[in-house]
Amino acid sequence: MRRTIVPATIVTIFIVAIQLDILSSLRFAGTVVMLVWLWPVAMGLAGFTGLAVYVALLGGVLVDTHATTPFGLTAIVGVLVAYGASLLGREGVGDLDSAAYWVTPALAALAGFAAPLLYTIGGVFVFNFELWRGGLLDMMVVNAIAFLLFARLVTRLARAVASVGERVRR
Amino acid sequence: MASDRSRRRALALAGVATFVVIVLYATGGVFSGLRTAANTVVEPFNWSVNEVARPIGHFFAGAVNYSDVVSQNQKLRYELGKAQQQSNQLWSYERQLEQISTELNVPFVGSLPTVAAQVTTLSPTNFAATIDINKGRDQGILTGMPVVANGGLVGSVLSTTPNGATVRLVSDTSSSIGVTFGSGAVDIVVSGRGVNNGLAATSVPLTTTLSPGTFLATDGLQGGLFPAGIPVAKVATITLTPGAATYNLTLRPTADLRHLSYVDVVLWEPSA
C-alpha cells in the first residue's frame, strides 16, 4: 500500500479540486455530485481496502476544510461507504472483469444513494439536525445516478492508480 | 492473515482519526483555529487548481468564446443586481425618514462603505449554503459583516482568511434574520430552508397585514446582526393552518442566490 500512497494522494487532491472548482458550480437539479465519495467507493470496489479508507479520509478532510458543515463528517461517511464497498470488492463482487457488467455501477449507485443519508444521520451525532433540509432525496437520487454512470470509469482509474504502485515495486 | 491485520490497522487508524476529529469539533476553539490554518494551507493550491479547472469547466460548457460571454454576463448581472437592490430599497426610505425624524439615528446600509468581492467557490456540498469570496481580513472584512448583491441581502461573513472569506447565505439552514415591513411595527424572524428551498417564516401574528409580493427588509434592531433596510425577501405564499393563531410564510430571496459572481461586503459590524 505504501508505494501506492503517492499516486493515490495526487489523484485524490486532483479529485478534490474537481469537486471544489467544477462540480460545486455544475449542479444537477440543484444538487452537487459528490465525486469525493465515488472515488473511495471505486477504490473499495476494486478491492483496495487500505487505500479506499485513506483516500476517503484525505478527500473528505480536504473538502471539509472548505465547507461549513461539521468538520470530518464528509470523511467519516466516505470511510464508511469505502469500507463497505471494499468488503464486496475483496470478495470479487464488484470486480470489473469477473462480475456482470452492471454489478459495479449498481453497487456504486447504492453507495451514492446511501451516502447523503449517512451524512444526514451523522449530523445528528454532532447536534446538527438541519442537514436534511438541503434537499436530501434530490441528493440521494442525483448521486445514485451519477455514481451509476461513472462507476466503471472511476473504478478503472482506481485500478490504474493502484497498479502504478505495483509497477514501482517491481 | 496479514491482509486482515492491515485491514484492521487501517480501520483502527480511521477510528482514531474520527475520534480526533470529533474531539476537535467538540472543543470548538481549537477546531476553529485548525480550520483557518487548513484553509490557509489549501488556499494557494486551490487557486492554482482553479486556474486549471476553470478552462476545463468552460470547455464542458461547449462554446468557443464562452468564458468571455460568462464574464460579461456576470458583470451585467452584478450591475443589474445593484440597480434592482436600489429599487428594492426605495420603499424603505419612507420608514427611514420616520426613524430619522424621531432621532433614532439607525445607520442605513446605503450610507455604509462596502468592499466589492468576487465569488470564488460555491459550497462544495449540498448540506451548507455558503460561498467563498476573494477579499478577506486584509481588506477590512470581519466575521459577521453583511453581504449584499443581486438585489438584496445575500448573507453574512462566517469566517475570514487574510485574502478570502466564507459567506453563509441567507438560505442556509442555520441562518436566521430579523426582518420587518411597512411601518416596521412587526418583527418577523426569517429562516433559511436549504440550498434549493429558499426562505420561510413561521409564527407570524394573524394581525399582521401581509400579502404575496410584500418586501421584507432587515429590522436593524439594536444589537441585531444587520443594519436596517436591507431587502431580504419577498412574500411568495401565506399559509394559515386551520385553528392556528399564526401564519406561515414562504419567501423568495430578493437577491438572486443562484447567480452570484460579485458581491458587496458592507463594512458594518454587529454591535455587541
Coordinates of C-alpha atoms in Angstrom, one line a residue:
Chain A
M1 CA 0.0 0.0 0.0
R2 CA 2.9 2.3 0.8
R3 CA 4.0 2.6 -2.8
T4 CA 0.6 3.5 -4.0
I5 CA 0.1 6.2 -1.4
V6 CA 1.8 8.9 -3.5
P7 CA -0.2 8.4 -6.8
A8 CA -3.4 7.9 -4.7
T9 CA -2.7 11.2 -2.9
I10 CA -2.1 13.1 -6.1
V11 CA -5.2 11.7 -7.8
T12 CA -7.3 12.4 -4.6
I13 CA -6.1 16.0 -4.4
F14 CA -7.0 16.4 -8.1
I15 CA -10.4 14.9 -7.5
V16 CA -10.9 17.3 -4.6
A17 CA -10.0 20.2 -6.9
I18 CA -12.6 19.0 -9.5
Q19 CA -15.1 18.7 -6.7
L20 CA -14.4 22.3 -5.5
D21 CA -13.9 24.0 -8.8
I22 CA -16.2 22.2 -11.3
L23 CA -18.8 20.1 -9.6
S24 CA -19.7 22.6 -6.9
S25 CA -20.9 25.0 -9.6
L26 CA -22.1 22.4 -12.1
R27 CA -25.2 21.3 -10.2
F28 CA -27.8 18.9 -11.4
A29 CA -31.3 19.6 -10.2
G30 CA -29.6 22.0 -7.8
T31 CA -27.5 19.2 -6.4
V32 CA -23.8 18.6 -6.1
V33 CA -22.4 15.3 -7.3
M34 CA -20.0 14.1 -4.6
L35 CA -17.0 12.7 -6.6
V36 CA -15.0 12.7 -3.3
W37 CA -17.3 9.8 -2.3
L38 CA -17.4 8.0 -5.6
W39 CA -13.6 7.8 -5.6
P40 CA -13.1 5.8 -2.4
V41 CA -16.1 3.7 -3.3
A42 CA -14.5 2.8 -6.6
M43 CA -11.2 2.1 -4.8
G44 CA -13.1 -0.1 -2.4
L45 CA -14.9 -2.0 -5.2
A46 CA -11.5 -2.5 -6.8
G47 CA -10.6 -4.4 -3.7
F48 CA -8.1 -2.0 -2.1
T49 CA -9.4 -1.6 1.5
G50 CA -6.5 0.4 3.0
L51 CA -6.3 2.7 0.0
A52 CA -10.0 3.2 -0.1
V53 CA -10.1 4.3 3.6
Y54 CA -7.0 6.5 3.1
V55 CA -8.4 8.4 0.0
A56 CA -11.8 8.7 1.8
L57 CA -10.2 10.3 4.8
L58 CA -7.9 12.6 2.8
G59 CA -10.5 13.7 0.3
G60 CA -13.1 14.2 3.0
V61 CA -10.9 16.2 5.2
L62 CA -9.8 18.5 2.3
V63 CA -13.4 19.1 1.3
D64 CA -14.4 19.7 4.9
T65 CA -11.9 22.5 5.2
H66 CA -13.8 24.3 2.5
A67 CA -17.3 23.6 4.0
T68 CA -19.1 25.0 7.0
T69 CA -20.7 21.7 7.8
P70 CA -19.4 19.6 10.7
F71 CA -15.7 19.1 10.2
G72 CA -14.8 15.5 9.4
L73 CA -18.3 14.3 8.5
T74 CA -17.6 14.0 4.8
A75 CA -14.5 12.0 5.6
I76 CA -16.4 9.7 8.0
V77 CA -19.1 9.0 5.5
G78 CA -16.5 8.4 2.8
V79 CA -14.7 5.9 5.1
L80 CA -17.9 4.1 5.8
V81 CA -19.0 3.7 2.2
A82 CA -15.5 2.9 1.1
Y83 CA -15.1 0.2 3.7
G84 CA -18.5 -1.3 2.8
A85 CA -17.6 -1.3 -0.9
S86 CA -14.2 -2.8 -0.2
L87 CA -15.8 -5.8 1.7
L88 CA -17.6 -6.5 -1.6
G89 CA -14.6 -5.7 -3.7
R90 CA -12.3 -8.1 -1.8
E91 CA -14.8 -10.9 -2.5
G92 CA -14.8 -10.0 -6.2
V93 CA -18.4 -9.0 -6.1
G94 CA -17.9 -5.6 -7.8
D95 CA -14.9 -6.7 -9.9
L96 CA -14.8 -5.1 -13.3
D97 CA -13.6 -8.3 -15.1
S98 CA -15.4 -11.2 -13.3
A99 CA -18.7 -9.6 -12.3
A100 CA -21.6 -8.8 -14.6
Y101 CA -21.3 -5.5 -16.4
W102 CA -24.0 -3.9 -14.3
V103 CA -22.8 -5.0 -10.9
T104 CA -20.1 -2.4 -10.3
P105 CA -22.4 0.6 -11.3
A106 CA -25.3 -0.8 -9.3
L107 CA -23.2 -1.2 -6.2
A108 CA -21.8 2.3 -6.7
A109 CA -25.3 3.7 -7.2
L110 CA -26.3 2.1 -3.9
A111 CA -23.4 3.8 -2.2
G112 CA -24.3 7.1 -3.9
F113 CA -27.9 6.7 -2.6
A114 CA -26.9 5.9 0.9
A115 CA -24.0 8.3 1.4
P116 CA -26.1 11.6 1.7
L117 CA -28.5 9.7 4.1
L118 CA -25.5 8.6 6.2
Y119 CA -24.2 12.1 6.2
T120 CA -27.6 13.4 7.5
I121 CA -27.7 10.8 10.2
G122 CA -24.1 11.6 11.1
G123 CA -25.1 15.2 11.5
V124 CA -27.4 14.2 14.4
F125 CA -24.4 12.9 16.3
V126 CA -22.8 16.3 16.2
F127 CA -26.0 18.0 17.1
N128 CA -26.8 19.3 13.6
F129 CA -30.4 18.5 13.0
E130 CA -30.9 20.7 9.9
L131 CA -28.9 18.8 7.3
W132 CA -31.9 17.0 5.8
R133 CA -33.3 20.4 4.8
G134 CA -30.8 20.7 1.9
G135 CA -32.9 18.5 -0.4
L136 CA -31.9 15.1 0.9
L137 CA -33.9 13.0 -1.5
D138 CA -32.6 15.0 -4.5
M139 CA -29.1 14.5 -3.3
M140 CA -29.6 10.7 -2.9
V141 CA -31.2 10.3 -6.3
V142 CA -28.7 12.5 -8.2
N143 CA -25.7 11.0 -6.6
A144 CA -27.0 7.5 -7.2
I145 CA -27.4 8.3 -10.9
A146 CA -24.0 9.9 -11.2
F147 CA -22.3 7.0 -9.4
L148 CA -24.2 4.6 -11.7
L149 CA -22.9 6.4 -14.8
F150 CA -19.3 7.0 -13.7
A151 CA -18.6 3.9 -11.5
R152 CA -16.8 1.8 -14.2
L153 CA -14.7 4.7 -15.4
V154 CA -13.6 5.7 -11.8
T155 CA -13.0 2.1 -10.8
R156 CA -10.7 1.7 -13.8
L157 CA -8.9 4.8 -12.6
A158 CA -8.6 3.3 -9.1
R159 CA -7.1 0.1 -10.5
A160 CA -4.7 2.1 -12.7
V161 CA -3.6 4.2 -9.6
A162 CA -3.0 1.0 -7.6
S163 CA -1.1 -0.6 -10.5
V164 CA 1.3 2.3 -10.6
G165 CA 2.4 1.4 -7.1
E166 CA 2.7 -2.2 -8.1
R167 CA 4.9 -1.3 -11.1
V168 CA 7.1 0.8 -8.9
R169 CA 7.6 -2.2 -6.6
R170 CA 8.6 -4.4 -9.5
Chain B
M1 CA -3.9 -13.2 7.8
A2 CA -1.6 -10.3 7.0
S3 CA -4.2 -8.7 4.9
D4 CA -6.7 -9.0 7.8
R5 CA -4.2 -7.3 10.0
S6 CA -3.6 -4.5 7.6
R7 CA -7.3 -4.0 7.2
R8 CA -7.7 -3.9 11.0
R9 CA -4.9 -1.4 11.2
A10 CA -6.5 0.8 8.5
L11 CA -9.8 0.7 10.4
A12 CA -8.1 1.4 13.7
L13 CA -6.4 4.4 12.1
A14 CA -9.6 5.6 10.7
G15 CA -11.2 5.2 14.1
V16 CA -8.5 7.2 15.8
A17 CA -8.7 9.9 13.2
T18 CA -12.5 10.1 13.6
F19 CA -12.1 10.3 17.4
V20 CA -9.6 13.2 17.0
V21 CA -11.9 15.0 14.6
I22 CA -14.9 14.7 17.0
V23 CA -12.8 15.9 19.9
L24 CA -11.6 18.9 17.9
Y25 CA -15.2 19.6 16.9
A26 CA -16.4 19.4 20.5
T27 CA -13.6 21.7 21.7
G28 CA -14.7 24.4 19.2
G29 CA -11.9 26.9 19.7
V30 CA -9.1 24.6 18.7
F31 CA -11.2 23.4 15.8
S32 CA -11.8 27.0 14.6
G33 CA -8.0 27.6 14.5
L34 CA -7.4 24.3 12.8
R35 CA -10.0 25.1 10.1
T36 CA -8.5 28.5 9.5
A37 CA -5.0 27.0 9.3
A38 CA -6.1 24.3 6.9
N39 CA -7.8 26.8 4.7
T40 CA -4.7 29.0 4.6
V41 CA -2.6 26.0 3.6
V42 CA -5.1 24.7 1.0
E43 CA -5.9 28.2 -0.5
P44 CA -2.8 28.6 -2.7
F45 CA -3.1 25.0 -4.0
N46 CA -6.8 25.6 -4.6
W47 CA -6.0 28.8 -6.5
S48 CA -3.6 27.0 -8.8
V49 CA -6.0 24.1 -9.5
N50 CA -8.8 26.6 -10.0
E51 CA -6.7 28.2 -12.8
V52 CA -6.5 24.8 -14.5
A53 CA -10.1 23.7 -13.7
R54 CA -11.9 26.8 -14.9
P55 CA -11.0 26.4 -18.5
I56 CA -12.0 22.8 -18.3
G57 CA -15.4 23.8 -16.9
H58 CA -15.8 26.2 -19.8
F59 CA -14.7 23.6 -22.3
F60 CA -17.5 21.4 -21.0
A61 CA -19.9 24.2 -21.5
G62 CA -19.1 23.8 -25.1
A63 CA -18.8 27.3 -26.6
V64 CA -15.6 28.8 -28.1
N65 CA -16.0 32.2 -26.6
Y66 CA -17.9 31.0 -23.6
S67 CA -15.6 32.4 -21.0
D68 CA -15.9 36.0 -22.4
V69 CA -19.7 35.7 -22.5
V70 CA -19.8 34.4 -19.0
S71 CA -17.6 37.1 -17.7
Q72 CA -19.7 39.8 -19.4
N73 CA -22.8 38.2 -18.2
Q74 CA -21.5 38.1 -14.6
K75 CA -20.7 41.8 -14.8
L76 CA -24.1 42.7 -16.2
R77 CA -25.8 40.6 -13.5
Y78 CA -23.9 42.5 -10.9
E79 CA -24.9 45.8 -12.4
L80 CA -28.5 44.7 -12.7
G81 CA -28.4 43.4 -9.2
K82 CA -27.2 46.7 -7.9
A83 CA -29.9 48.5 -9.7
Q84 CA -32.5 46.1 -8.5
Q85 CA -31.3 46.4 -5.0
Q86 CA -31.5 50.2 -5.1
S87 CA -35.0 49.9 -6.5
N88 CA -36.0 47.5 -3.7
Q89 CA -34.6 49.8 -1.1
L90 CA -36.7 52.8 -2.2
W91 CA -39.7 51.7 -0.3
S92 CA -37.7 51.6 2.9
Y93 CA -36.6 55.3 2.6
E94 CA -40.0 56.4 3.9
R95 CA -39.6 54.4 7.0
Q96 CA -36.0 55.6 7.3
L97 CA -37.2 59.2 7.3
E98 CA -39.6 58.4 10.1
Q99 CA -36.8 57.0 12.1
I100 CA -34.6 60.0 11.4
S101 CA -37.3 62.3 12.4
T102 CA -37.7 60.6 15.7
E103 CA -33.9 60.8 16.1
L104 CA -33.3 57.1 16.4
N105 CA -30.2 57.6 14.2
V106 CA -30.1 54.0 13.0
P107 CA -27.4 53.5 10.3
F108 CA -28.8 52.7 6.9
V109 CA -26.9 50.3 4.5
G110 CA -27.0 52.9 1.7
S111 CA -24.7 55.2 3.6
L112 CA -22.2 52.5 4.8
P113 CA -18.9 51.7 3.0
T114 CA -18.7 48.5 1.1
V115 CA -16.0 46.3 -0.4
A116 CA -16.7 44.6 -3.7
A117 CA -15.5 41.0 -4.0
Q118 CA -15.6 38.2 -6.5
V119 CA -17.2 34.8 -5.7
T120 CA -14.5 32.2 -6.0
T121 CA -16.2 29.0 -4.8
L122 CA -19.7 27.8 -4.1
S123 CA -20.3 25.4 -1.3
P124 CA -18.7 22.0 -2.2
T125 CA -21.7 20.1 -0.8
N126 CA -25.5 20.5 -0.6
F127 CA -25.5 20.4 3.1
A128 CA -24.5 24.1 3.5
A129 CA -25.3 27.2 1.6
T130 CA -22.1 29.1 1.5
I131 CA -19.8 30.9 -0.9
D132 CA -16.2 31.9 -0.8
I133 CA -15.1 35.3 -1.8
N134 CA -11.7 36.7 -2.8
K135 CA -11.5 39.5 -0.2
G136 CA -10.7 39.0 3.5
R137 CA -9.2 40.4 6.6
D138 CA -6.5 42.4 4.8
Q139 CA -9.3 44.3 3.0
G140 CA -11.1 45.1 6.3
I141 CA -13.6 42.3 6.2
L142 CA -14.6 40.8 9.5
T143 CA -16.8 38.0 10.7
G144 CA -20.4 38.9 10.9
M145 CA -20.4 41.6 8.3
P146 CA -23.5 41.7 6.0
V147 CA -23.0 40.8 2.3
V148 CA -25.3 42.2 -0.4
A149 CA -25.7 41.7 -4.1
N150 CA -28.2 41.0 -6.9
G151 CA -31.0 42.9 -5.3
G152 CA -30.7 42.3 -1.6
L153 CA -29.1 40.6 1.3
V154 CA -27.0 37.6 0.4
G155 CA -25.8 36.6 3.8
S156 CA -23.1 37.3 6.4
V157 CA -19.4 36.7 6.7
L158 CA -18.8 33.5 8.6
S159 CA -15.0 33.2 8.6
T160 CA -12.1 35.1 7.1
T161 CA -8.6 34.4 6.0
P162 CA -6.1 37.2 5.1
N163 CA -7.3 37.3 1.4
G164 CA -10.6 35.4 1.5
A165 CA -13.8 34.9 3.4
T166 CA -16.6 32.4 3.6
V167 CA -20.1 33.8 3.5
R168 CA -23.1 32.0 4.9
L169 CA -26.1 32.6 2.6
V170 CA -29.5 33.5 3.9
S171 CA -30.8 30.2 2.5
D172 CA -28.5 28.2 4.8
T173 CA -30.5 26.2 7.3
S174 CA -28.6 27.8 10.2
S175 CA -29.4 31.3 9.1
S176 CA -32.0 33.5 11.0
I177 CA -32.6 37.1 10.2
G178 CA -34.8 39.6 11.9
V179 CA -37.0 41.5 9.3
T180 CA -39.8 43.9 9.2
F181 CA -42.1 45.5 6.6
G182 CA -44.3 48.5 6.0
S183 CA -44.2 50.8 9.0
G184 CA -41.8 48.5 10.9
A185 CA -44.3 47.7 13.7
V186 CA -44.0 43.9 13.3
D187 CA -40.7 42.0 13.5
I188 CA -40.5 38.6 11.9
V189 CA -37.7 36.0 12.0
V190 CA -36.8 34.6 8.6
S191 CA -35.0 31.3 8.4
G192 CA -33.1 29.5 5.6
R193 CA -34.5 26.3 4.4
G194 CA -31.6 24.8 2.5
V195 CA -29.8 25.4 -0.8
N196 CA -32.7 24.8 -3.1
N197 CA -35.6 25.7 -0.8
G198 CA -35.5 29.5 -0.3
L199 CA -36.6 31.1 2.9
A200 CA -39.5 30.7 5.4
A201 CA -41.0 32.5 8.4
T202 CA -43.2 30.9 11.0
S203 CA -45.4 32.2 13.8
V204 CA -46.3 35.5 12.1
P205 CA -49.2 37.0 14.1
L206 CA -52.6 36.9 12.4
T207 CA -53.0 40.6 13.0
T208 CA -50.2 41.2 10.5
T209 CA -51.4 42.6 7.2
L210 CA -49.2 40.8 4.7
S211 CA -49.9 39.9 1.1
P212 CA -47.9 38.0 -1.5
G213 CA -45.3 40.3 -3.0
T214 CA -44.7 42.3 0.2
F215 CA -41.0 43.1 0.6
L216 CA -39.3 42.3 3.9
A217 CA -36.1 44.1 5.0
T218 CA -33.8 43.8 7.9
D219 CA -35.2 45.4 11.0
G220 CA -32.0 46.9 12.3
L221 CA -33.0 46.4 15.9
Q222 CA -30.4 47.4 18.5
G223 CA -27.9 44.5 18.9
G224 CA -29.1 43.0 15.7
L225 CA -26.9 41.2 13.2
F226 CA -27.7 43.6 10.3
P227 CA -28.2 47.3 9.7
A228 CA -31.7 48.4 8.9
G229 CA -33.3 48.5 5.5
I230 CA -31.5 45.7 3.5
P231 CA -34.1 43.9 1.3
V232 CA -34.2 40.3 2.3
A233 CA -37.1 38.6 0.7
K234 CA -40.5 38.9 -1.0
V235 CA -43.6 37.0 0.3
A236 CA -44.4 34.2 -2.0
T237 CA -47.2 32.3 -0.2
I238 CA -49.1 32.7 3.0
T239 CA -50.3 29.6 4.8
L240 CA -52.8 29.6 7.6
T241 CA -53.3 26.3 9.3
P242 CA -57.0 25.9 10.5
G243 CA -57.2 26.7 14.1
A244 CA -53.7 28.2 14.3
A245 CA -53.1 31.7 15.7
T246 CA -50.3 32.5 13.3
Y247 CA -49.3 32.5 9.6
N248 CA -46.5 30.6 8.0
L249 CA -44.8 32.3 5.1
T250 CA -42.9 31.0 2.2
L251 CA -40.4 33.6 1.0
R252 CA -38.4 34.2 -2.1
P253 CA -35.0 35.9 -1.5
T254 CA -34.8 39.3 -3.3
A255 CA -31.1 38.5 -4.1
D256 CA -30.6 36.0 -6.9
L257 CA -28.6 33.5 -5.0
R258 CA -28.2 31.1 -7.9
H259 CA -26.1 33.6 -10.0
L260 CA -23.7 35.1 -7.6
S261 CA -20.5 36.3 -9.2
Y262 CA -19.7 39.6 -7.4
V263 CA -20.9 40.7 -4.0
D264 CA -20.5 43.8 -1.8
V265 CA -19.4 43.3 1.8
V266 CA -20.9 46.0 3.9
L267 CA -18.3 47.3 6.4
W268 CA -20.6 47.2 9.3
E269 CA -20.1 45.2 12.5
P270 CA -22.9 44.0 14.6
S271 CA -23.0 45.8 17.9
A272 CA -22.1 43.8 21.0

